[in-house]
C-alpha positions as MATLAB code, in Angstrom:
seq = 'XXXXXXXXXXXXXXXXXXXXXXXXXXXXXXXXXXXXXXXXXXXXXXXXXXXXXXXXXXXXXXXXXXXXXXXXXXXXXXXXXXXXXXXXXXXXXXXXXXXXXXXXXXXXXXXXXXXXXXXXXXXXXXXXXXXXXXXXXXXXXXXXXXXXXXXXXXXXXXXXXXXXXXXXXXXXXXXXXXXXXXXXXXXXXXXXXXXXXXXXXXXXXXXXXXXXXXXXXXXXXXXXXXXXXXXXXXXXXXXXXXXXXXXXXXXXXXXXXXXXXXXXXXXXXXXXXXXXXXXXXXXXXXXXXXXXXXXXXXXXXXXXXXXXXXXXXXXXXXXXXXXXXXXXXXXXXXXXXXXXXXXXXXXXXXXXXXXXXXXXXXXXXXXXXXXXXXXXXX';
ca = [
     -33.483   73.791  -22.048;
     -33.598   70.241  -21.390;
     -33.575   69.211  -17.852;
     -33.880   65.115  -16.375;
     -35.522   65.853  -13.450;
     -36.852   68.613  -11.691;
     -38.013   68.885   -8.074;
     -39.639   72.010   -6.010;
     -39.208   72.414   -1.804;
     -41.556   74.162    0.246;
     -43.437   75.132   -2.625;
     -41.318   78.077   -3.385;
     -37.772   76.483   -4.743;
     -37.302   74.262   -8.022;
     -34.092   72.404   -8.382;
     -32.856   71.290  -11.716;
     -29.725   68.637  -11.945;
     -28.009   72.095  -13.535;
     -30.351   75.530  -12.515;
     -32.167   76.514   -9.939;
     -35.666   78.455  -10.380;
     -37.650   80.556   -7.689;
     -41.317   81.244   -7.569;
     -43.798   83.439   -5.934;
     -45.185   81.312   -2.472;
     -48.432   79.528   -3.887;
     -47.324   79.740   -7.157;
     -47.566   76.459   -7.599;
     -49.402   76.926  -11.353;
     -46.711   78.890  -12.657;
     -44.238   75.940  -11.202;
     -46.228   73.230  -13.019;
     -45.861   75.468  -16.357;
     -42.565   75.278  -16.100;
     -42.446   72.007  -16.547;
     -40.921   70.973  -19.719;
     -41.295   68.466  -22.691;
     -44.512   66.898  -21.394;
     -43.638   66.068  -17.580;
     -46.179   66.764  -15.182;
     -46.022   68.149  -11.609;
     -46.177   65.397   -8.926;
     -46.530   65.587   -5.284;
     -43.987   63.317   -4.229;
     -43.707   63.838    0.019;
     -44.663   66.507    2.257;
     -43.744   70.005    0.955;
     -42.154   68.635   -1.715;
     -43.290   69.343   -5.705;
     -41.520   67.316   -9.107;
     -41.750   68.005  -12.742;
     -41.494   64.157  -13.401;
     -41.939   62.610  -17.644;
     -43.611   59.333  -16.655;
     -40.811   57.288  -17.962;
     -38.766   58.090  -15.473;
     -41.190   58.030  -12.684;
     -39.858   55.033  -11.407;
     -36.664   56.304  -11.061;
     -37.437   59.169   -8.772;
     -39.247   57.283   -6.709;
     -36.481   55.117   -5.524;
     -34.382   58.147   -4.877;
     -36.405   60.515   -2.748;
     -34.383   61.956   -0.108;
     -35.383   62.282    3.324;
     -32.756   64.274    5.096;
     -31.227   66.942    3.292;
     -33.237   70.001    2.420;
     -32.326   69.436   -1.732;
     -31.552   66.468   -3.674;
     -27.776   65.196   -4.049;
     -27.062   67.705   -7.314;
     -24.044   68.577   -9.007;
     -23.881   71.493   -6.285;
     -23.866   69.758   -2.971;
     -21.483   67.024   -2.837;
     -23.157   64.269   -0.452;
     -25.873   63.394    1.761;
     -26.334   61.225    4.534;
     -29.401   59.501    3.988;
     -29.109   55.684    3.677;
     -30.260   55.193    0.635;
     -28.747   56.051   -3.279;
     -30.702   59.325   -4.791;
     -31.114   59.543   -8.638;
     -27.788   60.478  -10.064;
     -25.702   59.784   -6.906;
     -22.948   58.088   -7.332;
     -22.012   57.115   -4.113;
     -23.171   56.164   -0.906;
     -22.402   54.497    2.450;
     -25.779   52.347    2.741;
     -25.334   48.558    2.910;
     -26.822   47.925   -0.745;
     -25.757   48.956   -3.390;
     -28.226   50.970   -5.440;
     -29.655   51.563   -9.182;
     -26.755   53.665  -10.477;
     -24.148   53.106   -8.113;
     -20.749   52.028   -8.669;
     -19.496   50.582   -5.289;
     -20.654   49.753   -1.684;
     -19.371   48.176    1.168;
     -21.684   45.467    2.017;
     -20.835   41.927    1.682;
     -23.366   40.905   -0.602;
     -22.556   41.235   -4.847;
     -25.565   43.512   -6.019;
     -26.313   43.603   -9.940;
     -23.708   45.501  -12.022;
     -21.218   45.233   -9.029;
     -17.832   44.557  -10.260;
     -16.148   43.664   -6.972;
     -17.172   42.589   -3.287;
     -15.498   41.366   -0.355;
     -17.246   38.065    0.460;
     -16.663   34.328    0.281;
     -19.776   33.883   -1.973;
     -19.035   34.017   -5.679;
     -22.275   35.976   -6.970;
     -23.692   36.159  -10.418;
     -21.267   37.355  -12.876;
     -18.253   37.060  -10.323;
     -15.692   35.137  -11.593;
     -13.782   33.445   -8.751;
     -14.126   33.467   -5.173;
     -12.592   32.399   -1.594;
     -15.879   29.623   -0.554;
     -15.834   26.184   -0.594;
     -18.927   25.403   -2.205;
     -19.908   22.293   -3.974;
     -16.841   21.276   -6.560;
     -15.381   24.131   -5.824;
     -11.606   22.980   -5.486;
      -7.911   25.037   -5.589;
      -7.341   23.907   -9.152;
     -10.951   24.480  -10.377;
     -13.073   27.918   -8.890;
     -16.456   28.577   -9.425;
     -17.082   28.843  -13.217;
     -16.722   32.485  -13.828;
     -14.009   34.983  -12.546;
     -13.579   38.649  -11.542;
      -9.636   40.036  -10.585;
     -11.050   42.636   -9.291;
     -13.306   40.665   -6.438;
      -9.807   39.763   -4.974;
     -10.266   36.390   -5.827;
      -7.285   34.784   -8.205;
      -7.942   31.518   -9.905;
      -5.261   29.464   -9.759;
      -3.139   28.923  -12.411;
      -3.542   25.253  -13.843;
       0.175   22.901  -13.532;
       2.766   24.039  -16.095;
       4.904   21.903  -16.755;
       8.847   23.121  -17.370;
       8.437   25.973  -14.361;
      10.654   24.174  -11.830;
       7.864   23.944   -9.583;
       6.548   20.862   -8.808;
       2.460   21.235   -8.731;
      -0.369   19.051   -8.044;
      -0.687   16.007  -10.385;
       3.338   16.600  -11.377;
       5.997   13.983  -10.378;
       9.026   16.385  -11.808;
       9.471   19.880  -12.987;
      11.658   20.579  -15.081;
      11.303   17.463  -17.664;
      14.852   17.017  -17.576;
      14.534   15.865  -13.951;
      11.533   13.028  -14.816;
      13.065    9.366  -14.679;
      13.519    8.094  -18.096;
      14.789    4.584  -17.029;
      13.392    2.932  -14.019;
      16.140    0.211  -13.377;
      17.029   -0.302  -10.112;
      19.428   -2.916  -10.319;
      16.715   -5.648   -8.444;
      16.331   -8.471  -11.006;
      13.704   -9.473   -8.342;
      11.335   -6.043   -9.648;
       9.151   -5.526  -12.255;
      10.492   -1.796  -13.322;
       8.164    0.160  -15.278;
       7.935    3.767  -16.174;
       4.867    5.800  -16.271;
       3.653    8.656  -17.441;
       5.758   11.020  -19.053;
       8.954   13.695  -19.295;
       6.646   16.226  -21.268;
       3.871   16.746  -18.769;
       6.140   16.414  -16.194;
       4.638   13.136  -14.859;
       7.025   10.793  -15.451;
       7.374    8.406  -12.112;
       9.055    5.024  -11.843;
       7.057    1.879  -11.038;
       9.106   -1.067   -9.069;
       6.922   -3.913   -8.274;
       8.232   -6.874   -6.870;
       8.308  -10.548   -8.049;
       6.914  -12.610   -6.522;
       5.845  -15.876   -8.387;
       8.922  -18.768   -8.537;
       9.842  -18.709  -12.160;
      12.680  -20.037  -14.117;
      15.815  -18.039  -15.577;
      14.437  -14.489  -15.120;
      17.132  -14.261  -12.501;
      15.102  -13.645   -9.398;
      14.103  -16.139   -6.471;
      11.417  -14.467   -4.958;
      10.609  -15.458   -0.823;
       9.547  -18.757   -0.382;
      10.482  -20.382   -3.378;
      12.952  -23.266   -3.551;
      15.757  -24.255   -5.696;
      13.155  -27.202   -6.860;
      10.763  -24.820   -7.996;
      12.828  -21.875   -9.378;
      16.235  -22.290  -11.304;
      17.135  -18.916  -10.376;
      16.997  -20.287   -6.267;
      20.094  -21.624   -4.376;
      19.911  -24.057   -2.312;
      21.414  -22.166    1.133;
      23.340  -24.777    3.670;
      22.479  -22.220    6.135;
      18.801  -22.083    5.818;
      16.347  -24.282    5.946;
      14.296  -22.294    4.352;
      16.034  -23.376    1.136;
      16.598  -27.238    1.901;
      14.100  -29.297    0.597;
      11.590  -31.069    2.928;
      13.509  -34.860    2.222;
      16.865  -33.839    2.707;
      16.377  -32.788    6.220;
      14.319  -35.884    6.685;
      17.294  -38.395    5.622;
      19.317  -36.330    7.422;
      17.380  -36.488   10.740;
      17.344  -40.281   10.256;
      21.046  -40.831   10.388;
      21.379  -39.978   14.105;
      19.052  -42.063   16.028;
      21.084  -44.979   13.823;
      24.671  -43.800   15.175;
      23.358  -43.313   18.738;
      21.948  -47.067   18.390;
      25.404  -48.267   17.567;
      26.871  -46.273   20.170;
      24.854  -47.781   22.994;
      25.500  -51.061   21.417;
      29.342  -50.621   21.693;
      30.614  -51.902   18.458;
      34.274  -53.641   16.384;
      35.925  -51.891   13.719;
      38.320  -53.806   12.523;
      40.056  -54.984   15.145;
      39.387  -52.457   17.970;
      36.611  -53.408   20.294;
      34.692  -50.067   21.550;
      32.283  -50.241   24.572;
      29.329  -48.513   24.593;
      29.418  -44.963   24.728;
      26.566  -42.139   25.381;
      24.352  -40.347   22.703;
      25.681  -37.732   20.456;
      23.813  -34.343   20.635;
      22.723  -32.391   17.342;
      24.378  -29.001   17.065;
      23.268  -26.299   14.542;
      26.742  -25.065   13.969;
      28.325  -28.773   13.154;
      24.769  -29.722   11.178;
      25.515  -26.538    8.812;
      29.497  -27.254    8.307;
      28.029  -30.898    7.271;
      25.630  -29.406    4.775;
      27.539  -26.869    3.028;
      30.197  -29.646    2.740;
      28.173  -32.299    1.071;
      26.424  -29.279   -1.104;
      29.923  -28.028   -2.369;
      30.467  -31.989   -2.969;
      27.678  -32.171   -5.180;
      28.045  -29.025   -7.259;
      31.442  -30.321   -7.995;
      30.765  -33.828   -8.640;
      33.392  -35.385   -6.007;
      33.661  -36.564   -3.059;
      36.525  -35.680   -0.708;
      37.292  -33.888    2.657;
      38.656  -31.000    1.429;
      36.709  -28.283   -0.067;
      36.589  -26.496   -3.452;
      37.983  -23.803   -2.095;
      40.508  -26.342   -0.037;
      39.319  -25.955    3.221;
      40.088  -28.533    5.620;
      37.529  -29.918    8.325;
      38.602  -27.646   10.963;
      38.503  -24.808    8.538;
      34.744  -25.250    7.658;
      33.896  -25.420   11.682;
      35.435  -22.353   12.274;
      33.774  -20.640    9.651;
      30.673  -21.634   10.875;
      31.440  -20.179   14.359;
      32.032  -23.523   16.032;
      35.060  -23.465   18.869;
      36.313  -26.992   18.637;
      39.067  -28.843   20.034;
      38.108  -32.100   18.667;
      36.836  -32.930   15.244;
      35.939  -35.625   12.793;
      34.296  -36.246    9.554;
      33.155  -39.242    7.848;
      31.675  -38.832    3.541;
      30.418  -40.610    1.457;
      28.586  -40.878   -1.770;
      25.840  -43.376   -3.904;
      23.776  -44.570   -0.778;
      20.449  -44.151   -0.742;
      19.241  -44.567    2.190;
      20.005  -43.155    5.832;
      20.579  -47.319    6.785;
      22.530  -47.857    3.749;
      25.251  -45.318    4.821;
      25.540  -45.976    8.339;
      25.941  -49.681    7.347;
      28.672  -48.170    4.821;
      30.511  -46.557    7.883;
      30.405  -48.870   10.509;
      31.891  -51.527    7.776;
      35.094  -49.219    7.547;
      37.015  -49.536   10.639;
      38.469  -45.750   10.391;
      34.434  -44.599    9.670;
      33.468  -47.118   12.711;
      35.948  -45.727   14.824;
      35.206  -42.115   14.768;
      31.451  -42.915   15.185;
      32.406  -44.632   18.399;
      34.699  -42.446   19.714;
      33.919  -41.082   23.129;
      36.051  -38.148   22.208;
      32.894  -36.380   20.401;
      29.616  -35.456   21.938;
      28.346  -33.123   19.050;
      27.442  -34.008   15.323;
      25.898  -32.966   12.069;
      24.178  -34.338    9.193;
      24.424  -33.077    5.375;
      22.555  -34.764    2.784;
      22.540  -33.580   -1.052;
      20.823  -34.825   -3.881;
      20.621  -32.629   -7.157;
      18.852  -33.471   -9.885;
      21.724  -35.028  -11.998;
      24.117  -36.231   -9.471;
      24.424  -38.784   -6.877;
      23.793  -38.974   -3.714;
      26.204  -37.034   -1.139;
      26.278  -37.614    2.716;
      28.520  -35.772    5.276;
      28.955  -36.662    9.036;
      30.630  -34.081   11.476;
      31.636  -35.112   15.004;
      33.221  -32.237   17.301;
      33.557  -31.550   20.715;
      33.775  -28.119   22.150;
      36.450  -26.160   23.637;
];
């Protein structure tokens, strides 16, 4: 017979992992003689006798029980001491010991296949910490299912789910043309439909540049052909046209305090007329529809009369007159064109208007266009 281990109690019992043996009190010769294939007897505590091979010496003597009168056998189901005997499966200490398969501590001992703590241990596969490069989409480098940890499943593109580093999911939801009908954007697309990445890039223009249909802010009709120039703001009106215009009425106030003839009609000396936005941007848009036309008349290209054009503006009027005129080049040369005219002079010295506006146009190939509005308020 072939037996592991065998230990003796009290001198008189002999346990084997499968049969149990009984000798005389002080026997403890014949005990030792029955120990088989070369394993000697060995005092191993108080009272207590083993028939131990030497190999396995180390073995027993990590498993001695302390408690129970035998050793954990096939025959008596548990113990209660706090440590894992030889051959015991089980136990409810706080390490896990040489031969067992489980414990409850919170600390991965070797040849554990599952614990319950945030540390990933050696062989463990994944884990719940937050060590060091440890992030949702990459775990610690090795993994265990049965730990409770799950490693996250890296972004699959075409589930309908939209993970981290995705734009779109499915691909037939990625952009694949990033127009957005703003000539003033740079529209790009990025990335792409089959890693579900694909992500529209609109950046906006901003340099003045010729014929790519876009006038960014800030730039002028002068330094981008795309630009118009807007009779409603400044913004747009280049620096010299607002200073010819701003010349022309210190002259007609001059003339006015003067008290002038035209023609035939002597006019006293009346007071200053007073610049108003509304009347200065009925002037401008006038002599700017002049010049994009080539003429020069009061009506409009869209035939628009006078009054029409102050109205549109938002100015209530009840008196209004206009004086044009084209090929001067200077804010003196004009006035001296219009006080020469007796029906120009006239409506420069008429008392009737205490408002007036200056528009002054001069594109690149045309002439020069002037527009005078006088008004008085309802």
């Amino acid at each position: 017979m072939t037996h592991k281990v065998t230990c003796c109690y009290d001198k008189t019992r002999c346990y084997h992992f499968d049969t149990i043996l009984q000798y005389p009190d002080s026997d403890i010769a014949t005990a030792g003689r029955e120990c088989i294939d070369g394993s000697s007897l060995v005092l191993l505590a108080t009272g207590w006798l083993g028939c131990l091979n030497v190999g396995e010496l180390n073995l027993l003597s990590t498993g001695q029980d302390g408690v129970d009168a035998v050793h954990r056998d096939g025959t008596t189901p548990d113990d209660t001491y706090s440590k894992q005997d030889v051959g015991e499966q089980t136990d409810t200490d706080s390490k896990r010991d040489v031969g067992g398969h489980a414990d409850t501590d919170s600390t991965r001992d070797v040849g554990e296949q599952a614990d319950t703590d945030s540390t990933r241990d050696v062989g463990e596969q994944a884990d719940t910490d937050d060590l060091p490069g440890d992030t949702a989409s990459a775990p610690d480098v090795i993994a265990d299912i049965s730990d409770g940890d799950v490693e996250p499943e890296p972004p699959r593109c075409g589930d309908s789910t939209i993970d981290p580093n995705e734009t779109c999911d499915p691909p037939g939801s990625c952009p694949t043309s990033c127009n957005d009908g703003n000539s003033c954007t740079v529209d790009t697309l990025v990335g792409s439909a089959q890693d579900c990445t694909a992500a529209c890039s609109n950046a906006p223009i901003t340099q003045c540049s010729n014929n790519d249909g876009c006038c960014p802010t800030g730039c002028s009709p002068a330094q981008d052909s795309d630009c118009a120039y807007d009779c409603r703001n400044l913004a747009t009106w280049p620096a010299g046209w607002q200073s010819f215009e701003a010349q022309v009425v210190p002259l007609f106030n001059e003339r006015r305090a003067q008290g002038a003839t035209c023609g035939t009609v002597n006019y006293p000396a009346v007071g200053p007329l007073q610049v108003q936005t509304l009347v200065y941007q009925s002037a401008r848009c006038h002599s700017l529809d002049q010049a994009n036309h080539g003429v020069m008349s009061h009506a409009g290209s869209d035939g628009s009369s006078l009054g029409q054009r102050l109205t549109r503006e938002g100015y209530n009027w009840s008196t209004a007159g206009e004086n044009v005129a084209r090929g001067q080049t200077s804010a003196a040369g004009v006035v001296t064109s219009w006080m020469n005219s007796p029906g120009h002079c006239s409506i420069i010295m008429s008392s009737n208007f205490v408002h007036v506006g200056i528009g002054y146009v001069k594109l690149d190939s045309g002439s020069h266009h002037w527009t005078a509005v006088f008004a008085k308020p309802r």
